[in-house]
Amino acid sequence: MASAVTSINDIKVLKLAEVHAKPSKSMMSYGTAGFRGKANELDHIFFRMGLLAVLRSKCKKAVIGVMVTASHNPEEDNGVKLIDPHGEMLQQEWEVYATKLANVGNDEIIKELNNIVKLENISLEEQATIFTARDTRPSSIALSQAVKDGIAALGGTSKDFGLMTTPQLHYVTCMFNCGETDASEESYYTHFADAFKSLVKEKSDSSIVTVDCANGVGAPKLQKLYEHIGGSIDLVVHNNAEVGNGKLNENCGADYVKIQQQAPVGLNMEPYHRYCSFDGDADRLVYYTLDSDCNFILLDGDKIASLFAHHIQELLADAKLEAKLGVVQTAYANGSSTNFLKDKLKVEVACVKTGVKHLHHKAQDFDIGIYFEANGHGTVTVKESWRKLLASKTTQTNEDEANAAKRLQTFLSVINEAVGDAMSDMLAVEAILHAKDWGVREWSALYTELPNRQMKVKVADRTVIETTDAETRTVKPSGLQDGIDSLVAQYVNGRSFVRPSGTEDVVRVYAESDTQENANSLADKVSSLVYDLAGGTGEKPKCS
Ligand code: G16
């Protein structure tokens, strides 16, 4: 454990701040999931987030996690995600501190740190421990060191887990703070593999899953998980840079497959076989297959949420258990998925802003909250009081009901509740398909998606776009929303919105309509409008 400091050691902090100096023009803000940008411009941010993590740890009297990754972004980028004690994303009030600390000059760092200490009434005598981990980007090693320098400068202790997926770091941080002092990567595999093996005792003929690991950290970690699972599933790892030459996230990974609506590079698909993709830090999952005419079929975060809701609802009915079950989505959710959940399953559906931090928070309003972004990022949260009710049901005299309650309890333990986790979500999907004796064909038939298209528009300054109503409408620049409204009105079942990305330097455009041709055409027209009204740069984007 760290030796306690009773005041901020100005000399030590300033000396190391000089080593990790801020380029004079750099101004960044804590985005959708932390800071992201070109790796060679971020050294000072990582050092300062090490400092901030120490204060957060002292403030919460708990271990804090710092993950070095830019997730789905290109390999040249990097980023940092701070993890709160229960494995959640950093509390939003602290994002403001993070942004301020990232942007002050070196001479103001001490003042800014003291401000946070004062505002949060932090006792500097508290000890601080920070868990760190990184993805496979070449830049991640040096940037992890910058974080550790920040931690050391404020007298904190760092425990470096080295290469890990983001959800693994969320998991060990959460478990350690819940009293599991030997929380480790190994305990992660044991926990999820054991839960899966008690749900799936023997493999079915159709249980071969080919997993595109985006040439990222998911590949070696999935192989380790697979070793713990044994014979209840067949996994084939695809796009594993450790054994090939592929570049991280390049023409592969969950984001590529979702946005391009096509298979990752090098994958030869067979109709109705099972395929899925992780992203660069393995916190997103999408499935896909081909139909008998070789049309590409995507089973994205919306389809995963619908499958989870369908299964949980059935188990609740079998166990004769009441629960407030809800699904949280964002504006990117396909209209058909929302209709299926509301009209067919009669489940309450909430819509919040993009960013798992918003979805996670809203999901906690429900006894069982399923949240998924269409891009494949999601999980299930369970209220502690309801978990106790479920546990008591497993010991009831009615055997059928008690067994259904046990099945639900085991199903919930295959899910990483701390955060969306591609590996554990994949096990949960496979467990459900096994329980229902379904393949991708039956799963996909839950509902038919409205054709949709996503595009990216490069503009000089993406902050000129401001949004409201869970990012479904723009308020700035003037004329943009009116323009979108009149375009949407020209399309059958048209819907479209635009929002500035919080992880990439682009404006995102979403459009859906009755046919793929119309969805593409609407996306093109809205993108062109954004380009014209929000200061587009480079070539005008076009998808059709
Ligand atoms: C992060 C967030 C997600 C968000 C995604 C894209 O994912 O955790 O909640 O959907 O960025 O955000 P934006 O549209 O603002 O760029 P990841 O997987 O990149 O960490």
Coordinates of C-alpha atoms and ligand atoms in Angstrom, one line a residue:
M1 CA 0.0 0.0 0.0
A2 CA 1.1 3.6 -0.6
S3 CA 2.6 5.8 2.0
A4 CA 0.2 8.5 3.0
V5 CA 0.9 12.1 1.9
T6 CA -0.6 15.0 3.9
S7 CA 0.0 17.6 1.3
I8 CA 0.6 17.7 -2.4
N9 CA 4.3 17.5 -3.1
D10 CA 4.6 20.4 -5.5
I11 CA 8.2 19.7 -6.4
K12 CA 7.6 16.0 -7.3
V13 CA 4.5 16.8 -9.3
L14 CA 6.0 19.8 -11.2
K15 CA 9.2 17.9 -12.0
L16 CA 7.3 15.0 -13.6
A17 CA 4.8 17.5 -15.2
E18 CA 7.8 18.9 -17.0
V19 CA 8.7 15.4 -18.3
H20 CA 5.1 15.0 -19.5
A21 CA 4.7 18.6 -20.7
K22 CA 1.5 19.9 -22.3
P23 CA 1.9 21.2 -25.9
S24 CA 0.8 24.8 -25.6
K25 CA -2.1 24.7 -28.0
S26 CA -3.6 21.4 -26.8
M27 CA -7.2 21.6 -25.6
M28 CA -9.2 18.4 -25.1
S29 CA -12.3 17.4 -23.3
Y30 CA -13.4 14.2 -21.6
G31 CA -15.6 12.7 -24.3
T32 CA -18.1 9.8 -24.6
A33 CA -15.7 7.4 -22.9
G34 CA -12.7 9.4 -21.7
F35 CA -10.0 11.3 -23.7
R36 CA -9.3 10.2 -27.3
G37 CA -7.0 11.5 -29.9
K38 CA -3.7 11.0 -31.8
A39 CA -1.5 9.0 -29.5
N40 CA 1.5 11.3 -30.0
E41 CA -0.4 14.2 -28.7
L42 CA -1.7 12.7 -25.4
D43 CA 1.3 12.1 -23.1
H44 CA 0.4 15.0 -20.8
I45 CA -3.2 13.8 -20.6
F46 CA -2.2 10.4 -19.4
F47 CA 0.1 11.8 -16.7
R48 CA -2.6 14.1 -15.5
M49 CA -5.2 11.3 -15.4
G50 CA -2.8 9.4 -13.2
L51 CA -2.8 12.4 -10.8
L52 CA -6.6 12.6 -11.0
A53 CA -7.0 8.9 -10.4
V54 CA -5.1 9.3 -7.1
L55 CA -7.5 12.0 -5.9
R56 CA -10.5 9.9 -7.0
S57 CA -9.1 6.9 -5.1
K58 CA -8.6 9.0 -1.9
C59 CA -12.0 10.6 -2.3
K60 CA -13.8 7.2 -2.7
K61 CA -11.5 5.4 -0.3
A62 CA -11.4 2.6 -2.9
V63 CA -9.4 1.3 -5.8
I64 CA -9.8 3.2 -9.1
G65 CA -9.1 1.7 -12.6
V66 CA -7.3 3.4 -15.5
M67 CA -7.5 1.8 -18.9
V68 CA -5.2 2.8 -21.7
T69 CA -7.1 2.2 -25.0
A70 CA -8.8 4.0 -27.8
S71 CA -11.1 1.1 -28.3
H72 CA -12.7 1.1 -31.8
N73 CA -10.5 4.1 -33.1
P74 CA -7.7 3.5 -35.5
E75 CA -4.4 2.1 -34.2
E76 CA -2.7 5.5 -34.4
D77 CA -5.1 6.9 -31.8
N78 CA -5.1 6.3 -28.1
G79 CA -7.3 7.1 -25.1
V80 CA -7.8 6.8 -21.4
K81 CA -10.9 5.6 -19.6
L82 CA -11.2 6.0 -15.8
I83 CA -13.1 3.4 -13.9
D84 CA -15.0 4.0 -10.6
P85 CA -15.1 1.6 -7.6
H86 CA -18.0 -0.6 -8.8
G87 CA -16.7 -0.9 -12.3
E88 CA -18.8 2.0 -13.6
M89 CA -17.5 4.8 -15.8
L90 CA -16.1 7.9 -13.9
Q91 CA -18.8 9.9 -12.2
Q92 CA -19.8 12.7 -14.5
E93 CA -19.0 15.6 -12.1
W94 CA -15.4 14.4 -12.2
E95 CA -15.3 14.6 -16.0
V96 CA -15.4 18.3 -15.5
Y97 CA -12.3 18.1 -13.2
A98 CA -10.6 15.8 -15.7
T99 CA -11.2 18.3 -18.6
K100 CA -9.9 21.3 -16.5
L101 CA -6.8 19.4 -15.3
A102 CA -6.1 18.3 -18.9
N103 CA -6.1 21.8 -20.2
V104 CA -4.4 24.0 -17.6
G105 CA -0.7 25.0 -18.2
N106 CA 2.0 23.2 -16.2
D107 CA 2.2 26.2 -13.8
E108 CA -1.5 25.7 -12.8
I109 CA -1.6 22.0 -12.1
I110 CA -1.0 22.3 -8.4
K111 CA -3.7 25.0 -8.1
E112 CA -6.1 22.7 -10.0
L113 CA -5.3 19.7 -7.9
N114 CA -5.8 21.7 -4.7
N115 CA -9.1 23.0 -6.0
I116 CA -10.4 19.4 -6.4
V117 CA -9.1 18.5 -3.0
K118 CA -11.0 21.4 -1.5
L119 CA -14.2 21.0 -3.5
E120 CA -14.4 17.3 -2.7
N121 CA -13.2 17.6 0.8
I122 CA -10.5 15.0 0.2
S123 CA -8.2 13.9 3.0
L124 CA -4.8 13.6 1.5
E125 CA -3.8 11.2 4.3
E126 CA -6.0 8.6 2.7
Q127 CA -4.0 5.9 0.7
A128 CA -4.6 5.5 -3.0
T129 CA -4.4 2.4 -5.1
I130 CA -4.9 2.4 -8.9
F131 CA -5.3 -0.6 -11.1
T132 CA -4.0 0.0 -14.6
A133 CA -4.1 -2.0 -17.9
R134 CA -3.6 -1.4 -21.6
D135 CA -4.7 -2.6 -25.0
T136 CA -2.3 -3.8 -27.8
R137 CA -1.6 -0.5 -29.4
P138 CA 2.2 0.1 -29.8
S139 CA 1.7 3.5 -28.1
S140 CA 0.0 2.0 -25.0
I141 CA 3.2 1.0 -23.2
A142 CA 4.6 4.5 -23.0
L143 CA 1.2 6.0 -22.2
S144 CA 0.7 3.5 -19.4
Q145 CA 4.0 4.7 -18.0
A146 CA 2.8 8.3 -18.1
V147 CA -0.2 7.2 -16.0
K148 CA 2.0 5.5 -13.5
D149 CA 4.2 8.6 -13.3
G150 CA 1.2 10.6 -12.4
I151 CA 0.1 8.1 -9.8
A152 CA 3.6 8.0 -8.3
A153 CA 3.9 11.9 -8.3
L154 CA 1.0 12.1 -5.9
G155 CA 2.2 9.2 -3.7
G156 CA -0.4 6.6 -5.0
T157 CA 0.4 2.9 -5.6
S158 CA -0.3 1.4 -9.0
K159 CA -0.9 -2.2 -9.8
D160 CA -0.3 -2.8 -13.5
F161 CA -2.3 -5.7 -15.0
G162 CA -0.5 -5.2 -18.4
L163 CA -2.5 -6.4 -21.4
M164 CA -6.2 -6.7 -20.6
T165 CA -9.5 -6.1 -22.2
T166 CA -11.3 -3.0 -20.9
P167 CA -14.1 -5.1 -19.3
Q168 CA -11.6 -7.3 -17.5
L169 CA -10.2 -4.2 -15.8
H170 CA -13.7 -3.0 -14.9
Y171 CA -14.3 -6.5 -13.5
V172 CA -11.2 -6.8 -11.3
T173 CA -11.6 -3.2 -10.0
C174 CA -15.2 -3.9 -9.0
M175 CA -14.5 -7.4 -7.5
F176 CA -11.5 -6.0 -5.5
N177 CA -13.7 -3.2 -4.1
C178 CA -16.4 -5.8 -3.2
G179 CA -13.9 -7.6 -1.0
E180 CA -12.3 -10.2 -3.4
T181 CA -8.7 -9.3 -2.6
D182 CA -7.4 -11.9 -5.0
A183 CA -9.4 -10.4 -7.9
S184 CA -7.3 -11.1 -11.0
E185 CA -7.4 -12.0 -14.7
E186 CA -7.5 -15.6 -13.7
S187 CA -10.5 -15.1 -11.4
Y188 CA -12.3 -13.4 -14.3
Y189 CA -11.9 -16.6 -16.5
T190 CA -12.8 -18.9 -13.7
H191 CA -16.0 -17.0 -12.9
F192 CA -17.4 -16.6 -16.4
A193 CA -16.3 -20.1 -17.6
D194 CA -17.8 -21.8 -14.6
A195 CA -21.1 -19.9 -15.0
F196 CA -21.2 -20.8 -18.8
K197 CA -20.4 -24.4 -18.1
S198 CA -23.2 -24.8 -15.7
L199 CA -25.6 -23.4 -18.4
V200 CA -24.2 -25.3 -21.3
K201 CA -23.2 -28.8 -20.3
E202 CA -22.5 -30.2 -23.8
K203 CA -22.1 -28.5 -27.1
S204 CA -24.8 -28.7 -29.8
D205 CA -24.0 -29.3 -33.5
S206 CA -24.4 -25.7 -34.4
S207 CA -22.3 -24.2 -31.7
I208 CA -19.2 -23.2 -33.7
V209 CA -18.7 -19.5 -33.4
T210 CA -16.0 -17.6 -35.5
V211 CA -14.9 -14.6 -33.6
D212 CA -13.3 -11.6 -35.4
C213 CA -11.1 -10.1 -32.6
A214 CA -10.3 -6.9 -34.6
N215 CA -6.6 -7.7 -34.3
G216 CA -6.8 -6.5 -30.7
V217 CA -6.4 -7.6 -27.1
G218 CA -9.6 -9.7 -27.4
A219 CA -7.8 -12.4 -29.3
P220 CA -5.3 -13.6 -26.7
K221 CA -7.8 -13.1 -23.9
L222 CA -10.5 -15.1 -25.7
Q223 CA -8.1 -17.9 -26.2
K224 CA -7.5 -18.0 -22.5
L225 CA -11.2 -17.9 -21.7
Y226 CA -11.7 -20.8 -24.2
E227 CA -9.1 -22.9 -22.4
H228 CA -11.2 -22.5 -19.2
I229 CA -14.5 -23.4 -20.9
G230 CA -13.4 -26.7 -22.3
G231 CA -15.7 -28.6 -24.6
S232 CA -19.1 -26.8 -24.3
I233 CA -18.5 -24.6 -27.3
D234 CA -16.2 -24.4 -30.4
L235 CA -14.6 -21.0 -31.0
V236 CA -12.5 -20.0 -34.0
V237 CA -10.4 -16.9 -33.4
H238 CA -10.2 -14.7 -36.5
N239 CA -8.1 -11.5 -37.0
N240 CA -5.6 -12.2 -34.3
A241 CA -2.6 -9.9 -35.0
E242 CA -0.5 -12.1 -32.7
V243 CA -0.4 -14.7 -35.4
G244 CA -1.0 -12.5 -38.5
N245 CA -0.2 -9.1 -39.9
G246 CA -3.5 -7.4 -39.5
K247 CA -3.7 -3.8 -38.1
L248 CA -6.0 -3.1 -35.2
N249 CA -9.6 -2.3 -36.2
E250 CA -8.6 -2.0 -39.9
N251 CA -11.4 -3.4 -42.0
C252 CA -12.5 -5.5 -39.1
G253 CA -14.0 -5.3 -35.6
A254 CA -17.5 -4.6 -34.3
D255 CA -17.5 -0.9 -35.5
Y256 CA -16.5 -1.8 -39.0
V257 CA -19.0 -4.6 -39.4
K258 CA -21.9 -2.5 -37.9
I259 CA -21.2 0.6 -40.0
Q260 CA -20.3 -1.1 -43.3
Q261 CA -22.8 -3.9 -42.8
Q262 CA -20.4 -6.4 -44.2
A263 CA -18.0 -9.1 -43.1
P264 CA -14.6 -8.3 -41.7
V265 CA -11.5 -8.7 -43.9
G266 CA -10.5 -12.3 -44.8
L267 CA -13.7 -14.0 -43.5
N268 CA -15.4 -16.5 -45.8
M269 CA -18.9 -16.9 -44.6
E270 CA -21.4 -19.7 -44.9
P271 CA -25.2 -19.3 -44.8
Y272 CA -26.5 -19.4 -41.2
H273 CA -23.2 -20.1 -39.6
R274 CA -22.4 -18.0 -36.5
Y275 CA -20.0 -15.1 -36.7
C276 CA -19.3 -12.3 -34.3
S277 CA -16.9 -9.3 -33.9
F278 CA -15.3 -7.6 -30.9
D279 CA -13.9 -4.1 -31.0
G280 CA -10.3 -3.2 -30.2
D281 CA -10.6 -3.4 -26.4
A282 CA -13.4 -6.1 -26.5
D283 CA -16.2 -4.1 -24.9
R284 CA -18.5 -4.4 -27.9
L285 CA -20.1 -7.4 -29.6
V286 CA -22.1 -7.8 -32.8
Y287 CA -23.1 -11.1 -34.5
Y288 CA -23.8 -11.7 -38.2
T289 CA -24.5 -14.4 -40.7
L290 CA -25.6 -14.9 -44.3
D291 CA -29.1 -16.0 -45.3
S292 CA -29.7 -18.7 -47.9
D293 CA -29.3 -16.1 -50.7
C294 CA -26.0 -15.0 -49.2
N295 CA -27.5 -11.7 -48.0
F296 CA -25.6 -10.3 -45.0
I297 CA -27.6 -10.3 -41.8
L298 CA -26.5 -8.3 -38.8
L299 CA -27.5 -9.1 -35.3
D300 CA -26.4 -6.0 -33.5
G301 CA -26.8 -4.6 -30.0
D302 CA -30.5 -4.1 -30.5
K303 CA -30.9 -7.8 -31.5
I304 CA -28.8 -8.9 -28.5
A305 CA -30.9 -6.8 -26.1
S306 CA -34.1 -8.2 -27.6
L307 CA -32.8 -11.8 -27.2
F308 CA -31.8 -11.1 -23.6
A309 CA -35.2 -9.5 -22.8
H310 CA -37.1 -12.4 -24.5
H311 CA -35.1 -15.0 -22.4
I312 CA -35.3 -13.2 -19.1
Q313 CA -39.0 -12.6 -19.5
E314 CA -39.5 -16.4 -20.1
L315 CA -37.5 -17.3 -17.1
L316 CA -39.4 -14.8 -14.9
A317 CA -42.7 -16.3 -16.1
D318 CA -41.5 -19.9 -15.4
A319 CA -40.3 -18.9 -11.9
K320 CA -43.5 -16.9 -11.3
L321 CA -41.5 -13.9 -10.3
E322 CA -42.4 -10.3 -10.7
A323 CA -39.7 -7.8 -11.8
K324 CA -39.6 -4.3 -13.2
L325 CA -37.8 -5.3 -16.4
G326 CA -36.6 -2.5 -18.7
V327 CA -34.5 -2.0 -21.8
V328 CA -32.4 1.2 -22.3
Q329 CA -31.4 2.2 -25.8
T330 CA -30.1 5.3 -27.6
A331 CA -31.4 7.1 -30.7
Y332 CA -29.3 4.7 -32.9
A333 CA -31.7 1.8 -31.9
N334 CA -33.5 0.5 -34.9
G335 CA -37.2 1.5 -34.9
S336 CA -38.2 -2.2 -35.3
S337 CA -36.3 -3.2 -32.2
T338 CA -38.1 -0.6 -30.1
N339 CA -41.5 -1.7 -31.5
F340 CA -40.7 -5.4 -30.8
L341 CA -39.7 -4.7 -27.2
K342 CA -42.6 -2.4 -26.5
D343 CA -45.4 -4.0 -28.5
K344 CA -44.5 -7.7 -28.5
L345 CA -42.7 -8.2 -25.2
K346 CA -44.5 -5.3 -23.5
V347 CA -41.2 -4.2 -21.9
E348 CA -40.6 -0.7 -20.8
V349 CA -38.1 1.0 -23.1
A350 CA -36.1 4.2 -22.2
C351 CA -34.0 6.2 -24.7
V352 CA -30.9 8.2 -23.4
K353 CA -27.9 9.9 -24.9
T354 CA -25.1 7.9 -26.5
G355 CA -22.5 6.7 -24.0
V356 CA -22.6 3.7 -21.8
K357 CA -22.3 5.9 -18.8
H358 CA -25.8 7.2 -19.6
L359 CA -27.3 3.8 -20.4
H360 CA -25.8 2.2 -17.3
H361 CA -27.2 4.9 -15.0
K362 CA -30.7 4.6 -16.5
A363 CA -30.7 0.8 -16.4
Q364 CA -30.3 1.0 -12.6
D365 CA -33.9 2.4 -12.4
F366 CA -35.2 -1.1 -13.1
D367 CA -35.1 -4.3 -11.0
I368 CA -33.5 -5.9 -14.1
G369 CA -32.2 -3.3 -16.6
I370 CA -30.9 -4.5 -20.0
Y371 CA -29.0 -1.8 -21.8
F372 CA -27.5 -1.9 -25.3
E373 CA -26.2 0.5 -27.8
A374 CA -26.9 -0.6 -31.4
N375 CA -23.1 -0.7 -31.8
G376 CA -22.9 -3.7 -29.5
H377 CA -22.0 -2.1 -26.2
G378 CA -24.2 -3.3 -23.3
T379 CA -25.0 -5.5 -20.4
V380 CA -27.6 -6.2 -17.7
T381 CA -27.9 -4.6 -14.3
V382 CA -29.8 -6.1 -11.3
K383 CA -31.0 -4.3 -8.2
E384 CA -29.5 -5.8 -5.0
S385 CA -32.9 -6.0 -3.4
W386 CA -34.3 -7.9 -6.3
R387 CA -31.3 -10.3 -6.4
K388 CA -32.2 -11.3 -2.8
L389 CA -35.8 -12.0 -3.9
L390 CA -34.5 -14.2 -6.7
A391 CA -32.2 -16.0 -4.3
S392 CA -35.1 -16.7 -1.9
K393 CA -37.1 -18.1 -4.9
T394 CA -34.4 -20.7 -5.7
T395 CA -35.1 -22.4 -2.3
Q396 CA -38.9 -22.5 -2.6
T397 CA -40.8 -25.8 -2.5
N398 CA -42.3 -25.6 -6.0
E399 CA -39.5 -27.4 -7.9
D400 CA -40.3 -26.1 -11.3
E401 CA -40.4 -22.5 -10.1
A402 CA -37.2 -22.9 -8.0
N403 CA -35.4 -24.4 -11.0
A404 CA -36.4 -21.6 -13.3
A405 CA -35.2 -19.1 -10.6
K406 CA -31.9 -21.0 -10.5
R407 CA -31.5 -20.9 -14.3
L408 CA -32.1 -17.1 -14.2
Q409 CA -29.6 -16.7 -11.3
T410 CA -26.9 -18.6 -13.3
F411 CA -27.7 -16.8 -16.5
L412 CA -27.2 -13.5 -14.7
S413 CA -23.9 -14.6 -13.4
V414 CA -22.5 -15.2 -16.9
I415 CA -23.0 -11.5 -17.5
N416 CA -20.4 -8.9 -16.5
E417 CA -22.6 -6.4 -14.8
A418 CA -19.9 -3.8 -14.4
V419 CA -19.8 -2.9 -18.1
G420 CA -20.6 -4.1 -21.6
D421 CA -18.2 -7.0 -22.2
A422 CA -17.8 -8.7 -25.6
M423 CA -16.6 -12.0 -24.1
S424 CA -19.2 -12.4 -21.4
D425 CA -22.0 -11.1 -23.7
M426 CA -21.0 -13.7 -26.3
L427 CA -21.3 -16.4 -23.6
A428 CA -24.7 -15.1 -22.6
V429 CA -25.9 -15.2 -26.3
E430 CA -24.6 -18.7 -26.7
A431 CA -26.2 -19.9 -23.5
I432 CA -29.6 -18.5 -24.6
L433 CA -29.4 -20.0 -28.1
H434 CA -28.4 -23.3 -26.5
A435 CA -31.3 -23.1 -24.0
K436 CA -33.8 -22.3 -26.7
D437 CA -32.3 -24.7 -29.2
W438 CA -32.1 -21.7 -31.7
G439 CA -29.7 -20.8 -34.4
V440 CA -29.0 -17.3 -35.8
R441 CA -32.0 -17.8 -38.2
E442 CA -34.5 -18.1 -35.3
W443 CA -32.8 -15.3 -33.4
S444 CA -32.8 -13.0 -36.4
A445 CA -36.5 -13.7 -37.0
L446 CA -37.5 -12.0 -33.7
Y447 CA -38.1 -8.9 -35.8
T448 CA -37.1 -7.4 -39.2
E449 CA -35.0 -4.4 -39.0
L450 CA -35.8 -1.2 -40.8
P451 CA -33.1 -0.6 -43.4
N452 CA -30.6 2.0 -42.0
R453 CA -27.3 3.7 -42.7
Q454 CA -24.7 5.5 -40.7
M455 CA -22.2 8.0 -42.1
K456 CA -19.4 10.2 -40.8
V457 CA -19.0 13.9 -41.9
K458 CA -15.7 15.7 -41.3
V459 CA -16.2 19.3 -40.2
A460 CA -13.7 22.0 -39.1
D461 CA -15.2 22.1 -35.6
R462 CA -17.7 19.5 -34.5
T463 CA -18.8 21.4 -31.5
V464 CA -20.8 23.8 -33.8
I465 CA -23.5 21.1 -33.6
E466 CA -25.5 21.1 -30.4
T467 CA -28.3 18.6 -29.7
T468 CA -31.3 18.1 -27.4
D469 CA -33.9 15.3 -26.6
A470 CA -31.4 12.5 -26.1
E471 CA -29.5 13.7 -29.2
T472 CA -32.5 13.1 -31.5
R473 CA -32.7 16.8 -32.5
T474 CA -30.2 19.6 -33.2
V475 CA -30.5 23.1 -31.8
K476 CA -27.4 24.5 -33.6
P477 CA -26.4 25.5 -36.2
S478 CA -29.6 27.2 -37.2
G479 CA -31.5 25.7 -40.0
L480 CA -30.0 22.2 -39.7
Q481 CA -33.0 20.6 -37.8
D482 CA -35.6 22.2 -40.1
G483 CA -33.6 20.9 -43.1
I484 CA -33.4 17.4 -41.6
D485 CA -37.2 17.5 -40.8
S486 CA -38.1 18.4 -44.4
L487 CA -35.8 15.7 -45.8
V488 CA -37.2 13.0 -43.4
A489 CA -40.8 13.9 -44.5
Q490 CA -39.9 12.8 -48.0
Y491 CA -39.2 9.2 -47.0
V492 CA -41.5 6.4 -46.0
N493 CA -40.8 5.5 -42.3
G494 CA -38.0 8.1 -42.5
R495 CA -36.0 9.0 -39.4
S496 CA -32.7 10.7 -39.1
F497 CA -30.5 12.5 -36.6
V498 CA -27.0 13.9 -36.4
R499 CA -24.7 14.3 -33.4
P500 CA -21.0 15.2 -32.9
S501 CA -19.0 12.1 -32.0
G502 CA -17.4 12.1 -28.5
T503 CA -14.6 9.7 -29.6
E504 CA -13.6 10.7 -33.1
D505 CA -13.3 14.0 -34.9
V506 CA -16.5 13.6 -37.0
V507 CA -20.2 14.3 -37.0
R508 CA -22.2 11.1 -37.0
V509 CA -25.3 10.8 -39.3
Y510 CA -28.0 8.1 -38.8
A511 CA -30.9 7.5 -41.2
E512 CA -33.5 4.8 -41.6
S513 CA -36.3 4.3 -44.1
D514 CA -38.4 1.6 -45.7
T515 CA -35.8 0.3 -48.2
Q516 CA -32.0 0.2 -48.1
E517 CA -31.9 2.5 -51.1
N518 CA -34.0 5.1 -49.4
A519 CA -32.0 4.8 -46.1
N520 CA -28.8 5.4 -48.1
S521 CA -30.4 8.3 -50.0
L522 CA -31.7 10.0 -46.8
A523 CA -28.2 9.5 -45.2
D524 CA -26.6 11.1 -48.2
K525 CA -28.9 14.1 -48.2
V526 CA -28.6 14.7 -44.4
S527 CA -24.8 14.3 -44.6
S528 CA -24.7 16.8 -47.4
L529 CA -26.8 19.3 -45.3
V530 CA -24.4 18.8 -42.4
Y531 CA -21.5 19.4 -44.6
D532 CA -23.0 22.7 -46.0
L533 CA -24.3 24.1 -42.7
A534 CA -21.7 22.9 -40.2
G535 CA -18.5 23.7 -42.1
G536 CA -17.6 20.4 -43.8
T537 CA -14.0 19.8 -44.9
G538 CA -12.5 17.5 -47.5
E539 CA -14.7 15.7 -49.9
K540 CA -18.4 15.5 -49.4
P541 CA -19.3 12.0 -48.1
K542 CA -21.5 9.8 -50.2
C543 CA -22.7 6.3 -49.6
S544 CA -25.0 5.6 -52.6
Ligands
G16_1 C1 -17.4 4.5 -26.8 C2 -18.6 4.6 -25.7 C3 -19.9 4.1 -26.4 C4 -20.2 5.0 -27.6 C5 -19.0 4.9 -28.6 C6 -19.1 5.9 -29.7 O1 -17.3 3.2 -27.2 O2 -18.2 3.7 -24.7 O3 -20.9 4.3 -25.4 O4 -21.3 4.5 -28.3 O5 -17.8 5.3 -27.9 O6 -19.3 7.2 -29.2 P1 -19.4 8.4 -30.2 O7 -20.5 8.2 -31.1 O8 -19.6 9.6 -29.2 O9 -18.1 8.5 -30.9 P2 -15.9 2.5 -27.4 O10 -16.2 1.1 -27.7 O11 -15.2 3.3 -28.5 O12 -15.1 2.7 -26.1

